[in-house]
Amino acid sequence: MIKAAITAVGGYVPDYILTNDELSTMVETNDEWITSRTGIKERRILKGEGKGLSDMCVPAIEELLKKRGITAKDLDMVIVGTITGDYGFPSSSNVICDKIGAVNAWGYDLSAACSGFIYALATGAQFIETGRYKKVLIVGADKMSSIIDYTDRATCIIFGDGAGAVLLEPTEEDLGVQDFILKADGAGRNYLCMPAGGSMMPATHESVDARKHYVSQEGQAVFKFAVKGMADVSAELMEKNKLTADDINWLVPHQANKRIVDATASRINLTDEKKIMMNIEKYGNTTAGTIPLLLWDYEKQLKKGDNLIISAFGGGFTWGSVWVKWAYDGNKYGK
Ligand code: UT7
């Protein structure tokens, strides 16, 4: 049976670092509050007129292609998990394929907020497992600074910008995407959303003045759903596949809040902190970008055959967990 193996990783974060101290000059907050409530110390911001999502995705993908020793012409498909594409339409996949020269690829954007990358990973794996395609690129990226209200202290401290990508290729070995459980509950849509800019409330002077084109979040409610959702689905996937914490080499959790990650680890009895990938302190919550950016940061430490439980929870609500067996020794590429 053909499985979809991750064969390379690429990432990109913008140079500009927005620290907790700088945020405390913009809104009523402080480093101690942000650090203790979220684990975040700083986040990256894409600055510059006319710069959009694709300006982060292109360097991430170019790094990946170089490492893997292939060109963009070799790609069959590009799926982009994001909620902050360059345009409402066309898709960022179209823009990215044009910019990198992926003339033989097609693709689309997939909207699942913080679960965008795992939804895209599970989707892309199907095109490999059926034998139809040989090289499917999965991108997770968001330019959250484009939809954040920097006068709202409840949201502006959390989010940042960043992009990551993985390449899926077929393998006959028992490696790659093994199983997943993905969930959705649209009844949660109002707890975390961007109210205007869609067809229900198109942009008007009034909608802009009312600050409706920014992320709106009921933090406490989302927190409760996220803790339960991410923890339960991770446990469910492991039980389904008869995996215990001892079998898991890495928990790869969406970086929304360190307290949500701790609760997930505790629910699956993962007590060894060294097995939990974390980089929230330096990038914050990059929405669909967090998981590929974790893989990018930890790639060197990964070994062929490692069991990864990748879990996320996000707006929608959307959530889920993917079990991946890592397909190569990460230090083969360096960084
Ligand atoms: O990734 C997609 C899914 N999103 C999430 O998973 C986010 C889930 N939610 C959270 O991570 C947390 O709810 C937050 C980090 C957003 C907020 O943390 P919290 O512990 O739930 O704080 P809270 O909203 O209950 O607020 C506690 C207090 C309030 O003051 P009072 O009413 O107790 O006087 C807030 O006004 O903290 C105040 N507060 C702040 N204080 C300083 C809220 N934001 C700030 C701030 N700095 N930035």
CSV table of C-alpha atoms and ligand atoms in Angstrom, one decimal:
chain,number,residue,atom,x,y,z
A,1,MET,CA,0.0,0.0,0.0
A,2,ILE,CA,1.3,3.4,-0.9
A,3,LYS,CA,1.7,5.9,2.0
A,4,ALA,CA,2.4,9.6,1.9
A,5,ALA,CA,5.8,10.4,3.4
A,6,ILE,CA,7.0,13.8,4.4
A,7,THR,CA,10.3,14.1,2.6
A,8,ALA,CA,11.4,17.7,3.2
A,9,VAL,CA,10.4,20.8,5.2
A,10,GLY,CA,10.9,24.5,4.6
A,11,GLY,CA,10.0,27.5,6.6
A,12,TYR,CA,10.2,31.3,6.7
A,13,VAL,CA,9.5,33.9,9.3
A,14,PRO,CA,9.8,37.7,8.7
A,15,ASP,CA,12.7,39.6,10.2
A,16,TYR,CA,10.7,42.1,12.3
A,17,ILE,CA,10.4,41.0,15.9
A,18,LEU,CA,7.4,42.4,17.8
A,19,THR,CA,8.3,41.9,21.5
A,20,ASN,CA,6.0,41.9,24.5
A,21,ASP,CA,7.6,45.1,25.6
A,22,GLU,CA,6.8,46.8,22.4
A,23,LEU,CA,3.2,45.6,22.6
A,24,SER,CA,3.0,47.1,26.1
A,25,THR,CA,3.6,50.6,24.5
A,26,MET,CA,0.6,50.0,22.2
A,27,VAL,CA,-2.0,48.5,24.5
A,28,GLU,CA,-2.5,48.1,28.3
A,29,THR,CA,-0.5,44.9,28.9
A,30,ASN,CA,2.9,43.7,30.1
A,31,ASP,CA,5.4,41.0,29.5
A,32,GLU,CA,4.6,39.2,32.8
A,33,TRP,CA,0.8,38.8,31.9
A,34,ILE,CA,1.5,37.7,28.3
A,35,THR,CA,4.2,35.2,29.3
A,36,SER,CA,2.3,33.6,32.1
A,37,ARG,CA,-1.1,33.4,30.3
A,38,THR,CA,0.2,32.3,26.9
A,39,GLY,CA,4.0,31.4,26.9
A,40,ILE,CA,4.6,34.0,24.2
A,41,LYS,CA,7.6,36.3,24.3
A,42,GLU,CA,7.8,37.7,20.8
A,43,ARG,CA,6.2,37.2,17.3
A,44,ARG,CA,7.3,38.0,13.8
A,45,ILE,CA,5.6,40.6,11.6
A,46,LEU,CA,5.7,41.0,7.8
A,47,LYS,CA,6.3,44.7,7.2
A,48,GLY,CA,6.3,46.5,3.9
A,49,GLU,CA,3.7,47.9,1.6
A,50,GLY,CA,2.2,45.4,-0.8
A,51,LYS,CA,3.7,42.4,0.9
A,52,GLY,CA,1.3,39.4,1.3
A,53,LEU,CA,1.1,35.8,2.3
A,54,SER,CA,3.0,34.6,-0.9
A,55,ASP,CA,6.0,36.7,0.1
A,56,MET,CA,6.5,34.4,3.1
A,57,CYS,CA,5.5,31.1,1.3
A,58,VAL,CA,7.9,31.6,-1.6
A,59,PRO,CA,11.1,31.6,0.4
A,60,ALA,CA,9.8,28.7,2.6
A,61,ILE,CA,9.1,26.6,-0.5
A,62,GLU,CA,12.4,27.6,-2.3
A,63,GLU,CA,14.3,26.4,0.8
A,64,LEU,CA,12.4,23.1,0.7
A,65,LEU,CA,13.0,22.6,-3.0
A,66,LYS,CA,16.7,23.3,-2.6
A,67,LYS,CA,17.1,20.9,0.3
A,68,ARG,CA,15.2,18.1,-1.6
A,69,GLY,CA,17.2,18.8,-4.8
A,70,ILE,CA,14.2,19.3,-7.1
A,71,THR,CA,12.7,22.2,-9.0
A,72,ALA,CA,9.2,23.8,-8.8
A,73,LYS,CA,8.5,22.1,-12.2
A,74,ASP,CA,8.6,18.7,-10.4
A,75,LEU,CA,5.5,19.6,-8.3
A,76,ASP,CA,2.1,18.1,-9.1
A,77,MET,CA,0.1,20.0,-6.6
A,78,VAL,CA,0.2,22.9,-4.1
A,79,ILE,CA,-2.4,23.0,-1.3
A,80,VAL,CA,-2.2,26.1,1.0
A,81,GLY,CA,-3.8,26.1,4.4
A,82,THR,CA,-4.5,29.7,5.2
A,83,ILE,CA,-7.1,32.3,6.1
A,84,THR,CA,-5.0,35.3,5.0
A,85,GLY,CA,-4.4,34.8,1.3
A,86,ASP,CA,-2.9,37.6,-0.9
A,87,TYR,CA,-6.4,38.1,-2.3
A,88,GLY,CA,-10.0,37.1,-1.6
A,89,PHE,CA,-9.5,35.4,-4.9
A,90,PRO,CA,-7.6,34.0,-6.8
A,91,SER,CA,-6.2,31.5,-4.4
A,92,SER,CA,-2.7,31.9,-2.9
A,93,SER,CA,-1.9,28.5,-4.5
A,94,ASN,CA,-2.3,30.1,-7.9
A,95,VAL,CA,-0.2,33.1,-6.9
A,96,ILE,CA,2.5,30.9,-5.3
A,97,CYS,CA,2.7,28.5,-8.3
A,98,ASP,CA,3.2,31.4,-10.6
A,99,LYS,CA,5.9,33.0,-8.4
A,100,ILE,CA,7.9,29.8,-8.0
A,101,GLY,CA,7.4,28.6,-11.5
A,102,ALA,CA,5.4,25.5,-10.6
A,103,VAL,CA,4.1,25.3,-14.2
A,104,ASN,CA,3.0,21.7,-14.0
A,105,ALA,CA,1.1,22.0,-10.7
A,106,TRP,CA,-2.5,22.9,-9.7
A,107,GLY,CA,-3.9,23.5,-6.3
A,108,TYR,CA,-6.1,25.5,-4.0
A,109,ASP,CA,-6.4,27.2,-0.7
A,110,LEU,CA,-8.0,25.4,2.2
A,111,SER,CA,-9.7,27.5,5.0
A,112,ALA,CA,-9.7,25.8,8.4
A,113,ALA,CA,-8.0,28.6,10.5
A,114,CYS,CA,-5.5,27.0,13.0
A,115,SER,CA,-6.3,23.5,11.7
A,116,GLY,CA,-5.5,24.6,8.1
A,117,PHE,CA,-2.2,22.7,8.0
A,118,ILE,CA,-3.5,19.4,9.3
A,119,TYR,CA,-6.7,19.5,7.1
A,120,ALA,CA,-4.3,20.2,4.1
A,121,LEU,CA,-1.9,17.4,5.2
A,122,ALA,CA,-4.7,14.8,5.3
A,123,THR,CA,-6.2,16.0,2.0
A,124,GLY,CA,-2.8,16.0,0.2
A,125,ALA,CA,-2.0,12.5,1.5
A,126,GLN,CA,-5.0,11.2,-0.4
A,127,PHE,CA,-3.6,12.3,-3.8
A,128,ILE,CA,-0.4,10.4,-3.0
A,129,GLU,CA,-2.1,7.3,-1.5
A,130,THR,CA,-4.3,6.8,-4.6
A,131,GLY,CA,-1.1,6.8,-6.7
A,132,ARG,CA,-2.3,9.8,-8.8
A,133,TYR,CA,0.5,12.1,-7.8
A,134,LYS,CA,4.2,11.9,-6.8
A,135,LYS,CA,4.9,15.3,-5.3
A,136,VAL,CA,2.3,17.3,-3.4
A,137,LEU,CA,3.4,20.4,-1.5
A,138,ILE,CA,1.5,21.2,1.7
A,139,VAL,CA,1.8,24.8,2.9
A,140,GLY,CA,0.6,26.2,6.2
A,141,ALA,CA,0.9,30.0,6.4
A,142,ASP,CA,-0.8,33.1,7.7
A,143,LYS,CA,-0.1,36.8,7.8
A,144,MET,CA,-2.2,37.4,10.9
A,145,SER,CA,-1.0,41.0,11.3
A,146,SER,CA,-3.2,41.8,8.3
A,147,ILE,CA,-6.4,41.0,10.3
A,148,ILE,CA,-5.4,41.9,13.8
A,149,ASP,CA,-6.6,44.9,15.7
A,150,TYR,CA,-3.6,46.4,17.4
A,151,THR,CA,-5.8,48.3,19.8
A,152,ASP,CA,-7.4,45.0,21.1
A,153,ARG,CA,-5.2,43.6,23.8
A,154,ALA,CA,-7.1,40.3,24.0
A,155,THR,CA,-6.0,39.3,20.5
A,156,CYS,CA,-3.0,41.4,19.4
A,157,ILE,CA,-0.7,39.7,21.9
A,158,ILE,CA,-1.3,36.3,20.6
A,159,PHE,CA,-0.8,36.2,16.8
A,160,GLY,CA,2.2,36.5,14.5
A,161,ASP,CA,3.2,35.9,10.8
A,162,GLY,CA,5.0,32.9,9.4
A,163,ALA,CA,5.0,30.2,6.7
A,164,GLY,CA,6.0,26.6,6.5
A,165,ALA,CA,5.8,23.8,3.9
A,166,VAL,CA,6.3,20.1,3.7
A,167,LEU,CA,6.6,17.8,0.6
A,168,LEU,CA,4.6,14.6,0.4
A,169,GLU,CA,5.9,11.8,-1.7
A,170,PRO,CA,4.9,8.1,-2.1
A,171,THR,CA,6.6,5.4,-0.1
A,172,GLU,CA,6.2,1.6,0.0
A,173,GLU,CA,7.7,1.6,3.5
A,174,ASP,CA,5.6,1.8,6.6
A,175,LEU,CA,6.3,5.6,6.9
A,176,GLY,CA,4.4,8.8,6.5
A,177,VAL,CA,0.8,9.7,7.3
A,178,GLN,CA,-0.6,6.6,9.1
A,179,ASP,CA,-4.0,7.8,10.3
A,180,PHE,CA,-5.9,10.9,11.2
A,181,ILE,CA,-9.1,12.1,12.9
A,182,LEU,CA,-10.4,15.4,11.8
A,183,LYS,CA,-13.5,17.2,13.2
A,184,ALA,CA,-15.6,20.3,12.7
A,185,ASP,CA,-18.4,22.1,14.5
A,186,GLY,CA,-19.7,25.2,12.8
A,187,ALA,CA,-21.8,26.0,15.8
A,188,GLY,CA,-18.6,27.5,17.2
A,189,ARG,CA,-18.2,30.0,14.3
A,190,ASN,CA,-19.1,33.1,16.3
A,191,TYR,CA,-16.6,32.5,19.1
A,192,LEU,CA,-13.6,33.1,16.8
A,193,CYS,CA,-14.1,34.8,13.4
A,194,MET,CA,-13.6,37.8,11.3
A,195,PRO,CA,-17.1,39.2,11.1
A,196,ALA,CA,-16.8,41.3,7.9
A,197,GLY,CA,-15.3,41.0,4.5
A,198,GLY,CA,-17.3,37.9,3.4
A,199,SER,CA,-20.5,37.9,1.4
A,200,MET,CA,-22.6,38.2,4.5
A,201,MET,CA,-21.1,41.6,5.5
A,202,PRO,CA,-19.1,43.1,2.6
A,203,ALA,CA,-16.7,45.9,3.3
A,204,THR,CA,-18.4,49.3,3.9
A,205,HIS,CA,-17.2,52.5,5.6
A,206,GLU,CA,-19.4,51.4,8.5
A,207,SER,CA,-17.9,47.9,8.7
A,208,VAL,CA,-14.4,49.4,8.7
A,209,ASP,CA,-15.2,52.1,11.3
A,210,ALA,CA,-16.8,49.4,13.5
A,211,ARG,CA,-13.5,47.4,13.3
A,212,LYS,CA,-15.3,44.3,11.9
A,213,HIS,CA,-12.5,43.4,9.5
A,214,TYR,CA,-10.3,42.1,12.4
A,215,VAL,CA,-10.2,38.8,14.3
A,216,SER,CA,-12.9,38.7,17.0
A,217,GLN,CA,-12.4,36.1,19.7
A,218,GLU,CA,-14.1,35.1,22.9
A,219,GLY,CA,-10.9,34.0,24.5
A,220,GLN,CA,-12.1,32.1,27.5
A,221,ALA,CA,-14.8,30.2,25.6
A,222,VAL,CA,-12.3,29.2,22.8
A,223,PHE,CA,-9.8,28.2,25.5
A,224,LYS,CA,-12.2,25.7,27.0
A,225,PHE,CA,-13.2,24.2,23.7
A,226,ALA,CA,-9.5,24.1,22.6
A,227,VAL,CA,-8.3,22.3,25.7
A,228,LYS,CA,-11.0,19.6,25.4
A,229,GLY,CA,-11.0,19.3,21.6
A,230,MET,CA,-7.2,19.0,21.2
A,231,ALA,CA,-6.7,16.7,24.1
A,232,ASP,CA,-9.6,14.4,23.4
A,233,VAL,CA,-8.9,14.0,19.7
A,234,SER,CA,-5.2,13.2,20.3
A,235,ALA,CA,-6.2,10.6,22.9
A,236,GLU,CA,-8.9,9.2,20.5
A,237,LEU,CA,-6.4,8.8,17.7
A,238,MET,CA,-3.8,7.1,19.9
A,239,GLU,CA,-6.4,4.7,21.4
A,240,LYS,CA,-7.7,3.9,17.9
A,241,ASN,CA,-4.2,2.9,16.9
A,242,LYS,CA,-3.3,1.3,20.2
A,243,LEU,CA,-0.5,3.8,20.9
A,244,THR,CA,0.6,4.8,24.3
A,245,ALA,CA,2.7,7.7,25.4
A,246,ASP,CA,5.8,5.4,25.3
A,247,ASP,CA,5.3,4.9,21.6
A,248,ILE,CA,5.2,8.6,20.8
A,249,ASN,CA,8.5,10.3,20.1
A,250,TRP,CA,7.0,13.8,19.5
A,251,LEU,CA,3.8,15.7,20.2
A,252,VAL,CA,3.5,18.4,17.6
A,253,PRO,CA,0.8,20.7,19.0
A,254,HIS,CA,-0.6,23.8,17.4
A,255,GLN,CA,0.9,26.8,19.2
A,256,ALA,CA,-2.1,28.7,20.5
A,257,ASN,CA,-1.3,28.9,24.2
A,258,LYS,CA,1.2,27.0,26.2
A,259,ARG,CA,-1.5,26.1,28.7
A,260,ILE,CA,-3.6,24.3,26.0
A,261,VAL,CA,-0.5,22.3,25.0
A,262,ASP,CA,0.2,21.3,28.6
A,263,ALA,CA,-3.3,20.1,28.9
A,264,THR,CA,-3.1,18.0,25.7
A,265,ALA,CA,0.2,16.4,26.8
A,266,SER,CA,-1.2,15.6,30.2
A,267,ARG,CA,-4.3,14.0,28.6
A,268,ILE,CA,-2.2,11.6,26.6
A,269,ASN,CA,0.1,10.9,29.6
A,270,LEU,CA,3.1,12.5,27.9
A,271,THR,CA,5.2,13.6,30.9
A,272,ASP,CA,8.5,14.1,29.2
A,273,GLU,CA,8.7,17.8,28.2
A,274,LYS,CA,11.5,17.0,25.8
A,275,LYS,CA,9.1,15.2,23.6
A,276,ILE,CA,6.8,18.2,23.1
A,277,MET,CA,7.7,20.6,20.3
A,278,MET,CA,7.4,24.2,21.3
A,279,ASN,CA,8.3,27.5,19.7
A,280,ILE,CA,5.4,29.7,20.8
A,281,GLU,CA,7.8,31.9,22.8
A,282,LYS,CA,9.4,33.2,19.6
A,283,TYR,CA,6.6,33.1,16.9
A,284,GLY,CA,3.3,33.4,18.9
A,285,ASN,CA,0.3,31.9,17.1
A,286,THR,CA,0.9,31.9,13.3
A,287,THR,CA,-2.5,30.1,12.8
A,288,ALA,CA,-1.9,27.6,9.9
A,289,GLY,CA,1.8,28.2,10.1
A,290,THR,CA,2.5,26.8,13.6
A,291,ILE,CA,2.9,23.1,12.8
A,292,PRO,CA,5.1,23.3,9.7
A,293,LEU,CA,7.2,25.9,11.6
A,294,LEU,CA,7.6,23.4,14.5
A,295,LEU,CA,8.7,20.7,12.0
A,296,TRP,CA,11.1,23.2,10.5
A,297,ASP,CA,12.6,24.1,13.8
A,298,TYR,CA,12.9,20.5,15.1
A,299,GLU,CA,13.8,18.8,11.8
A,300,LYS,CA,17.4,18.1,12.8
A,301,GLN,CA,16.3,16.2,15.9
A,302,LEU,CA,13.9,14.0,14.0
A,303,LYS,CA,14.8,10.4,13.1
A,304,LYS,CA,13.4,7.9,10.6
A,305,GLY,CA,10.6,5.9,12.1
A,306,ASP,CA,9.8,8.5,14.9
A,307,ASN,CA,6.1,8.6,15.7
A,308,LEU,CA,4.6,12.1,15.7
A,309,ILE,CA,1.2,13.1,17.0
A,310,ILE,CA,0.3,16.3,15.3
A,311,SER,CA,-2.8,18.1,16.8
A,312,ALA,CA,-4.6,21.4,16.3
A,313,PHE,CA,-7.7,23.3,17.3
A,314,GLY,CA,-8.9,26.5,15.6
A,315,GLY,CA,-11.7,28.8,14.5
A,316,GLY,CA,-14.7,27.2,12.9
A,317,PHE,CA,-14.5,25.3,15.1
A,318,THR,CA,-12.0,22.9,13.4
A,319,TRP,CA,-9.8,20.4,15.1
A,320,GLY,CA,-8.0,17.1,14.7
A,321,SER,CA,-5.0,15.0,15.1
A,322,VAL,CA,-2.7,13.2,12.6
A,323,TRP,CA,-0.3,10.3,13.2
A,324,VAL,CA,2.8,10.6,11.1
A,325,LYS,CA,5.8,8.2,11.0
A,326,TRP,CA,8.8,10.4,10.1
A,327,ALA,CA,10.5,9.2,7.0
A,328,TYR,CA,14.1,10.5,7.2
A,329,ASP,CA,16.9,11.4,9.5
A,330,GLY,CA,16.4,15.1,9.9
A,331,ASN,CA,20.0,16.0,10.1
A,332,LYS,CA,20.5,14.8,6.5
A,333,TYR,CA,19.5,18.3,5.3
A,334,GLY,CA,20.8,20.5,8.0
A,335,LYS,CA,19.3,24.0,8.0
B,1,UT7,O1,-5.5,29.3,17.9
B,1,UT7,C1,-6.9,29.3,17.7
B,1,UT7,C2,-7.6,29.1,19.0
B,1,UT7,N1,-7.4,30.2,19.9
B,1,UT7,C3,-7.0,29.9,21.2
B,1,UT7,O2,-6.8,28.7,21.4
B,1,UT7,C4,-7.0,31.0,22.2
B,1,UT7,C5,-7.7,30.5,23.4
B,1,UT7,N2,-7.7,31.5,24.5
B,1,UT7,C6,-6.7,31.9,25.2
B,1,UT7,O3,-5.5,31.4,24.9
B,1,UT7,C7,-6.9,32.8,26.4
B,1,UT7,O4,-8.2,32.9,26.7
B,1,UT7,C8,-6.3,34.2,26.2
B,1,UT7,C9,-4.8,34.2,26.2
B,1,UT7,C10,-6.8,34.8,24.9
B,1,UT7,C11,-6.7,35.1,27.4
B,1,UT7,O5,-6.3,34.5,28.6
B,1,UT7,P1,-7.3,34.3,29.8
B,1,UT7,O6,-6.5,33.7,30.9
B,1,UT7,O7,-8.5,33.5,29.3
B,1,UT7,O8,-7.7,35.7,30.2
B,1,UT7,P2,-9.1,36.4,30.3
B,1,UT7,O9,-9.7,36.7,28.9
B,1,UT7,O10,-10.0,35.6,31.2
B,1,UT7,O11,-8.8,37.7,31.0
B,1,UT7,C12,-8.3,37.8,32.4
B,1,UT7,C13,-8.1,39.2,32.7
B,1,UT7,C14,-9.2,40.2,32.4
B,1,UT7,O12,-9.2,41.2,33.4
B,1,UT7,P3,-10.3,41.1,34.6
B,1,UT7,O13,-11.7,41.1,33.9
B,1,UT7,O14,-10.0,39.9,35.3
B,1,UT7,O15,-10.0,42.4,35.3
B,1,UT7,C15,-8.8,40.8,31.1
B,1,UT7,O16,-9.3,42.0,30.9
B,1,UT7,O17,-6.9,39.7,32.0
B,1,UT7,C16,-7.3,40.9,31.3
B,1,UT7,N3,-6.5,40.9,30.0
B,1,UT7,C17,-5.3,41.3,29.9
B,1,UT7,N4,-4.5,41.9,30.8
B,1,UT7,C18,-3.2,42.3,30.4
B,1,UT7,C19,-6.9,40.4,28.8
B,1,UT7,N5,-5.9,40.6,27.9
B,1,UT7,C20,-4.9,41.1,28.6
B,1,UT7,C21,-3.6,41.5,28.2
B,1,UT7,N6,-2.8,42.1,29.1
B,1,UT7,N7,-3.1,41.4,26.9
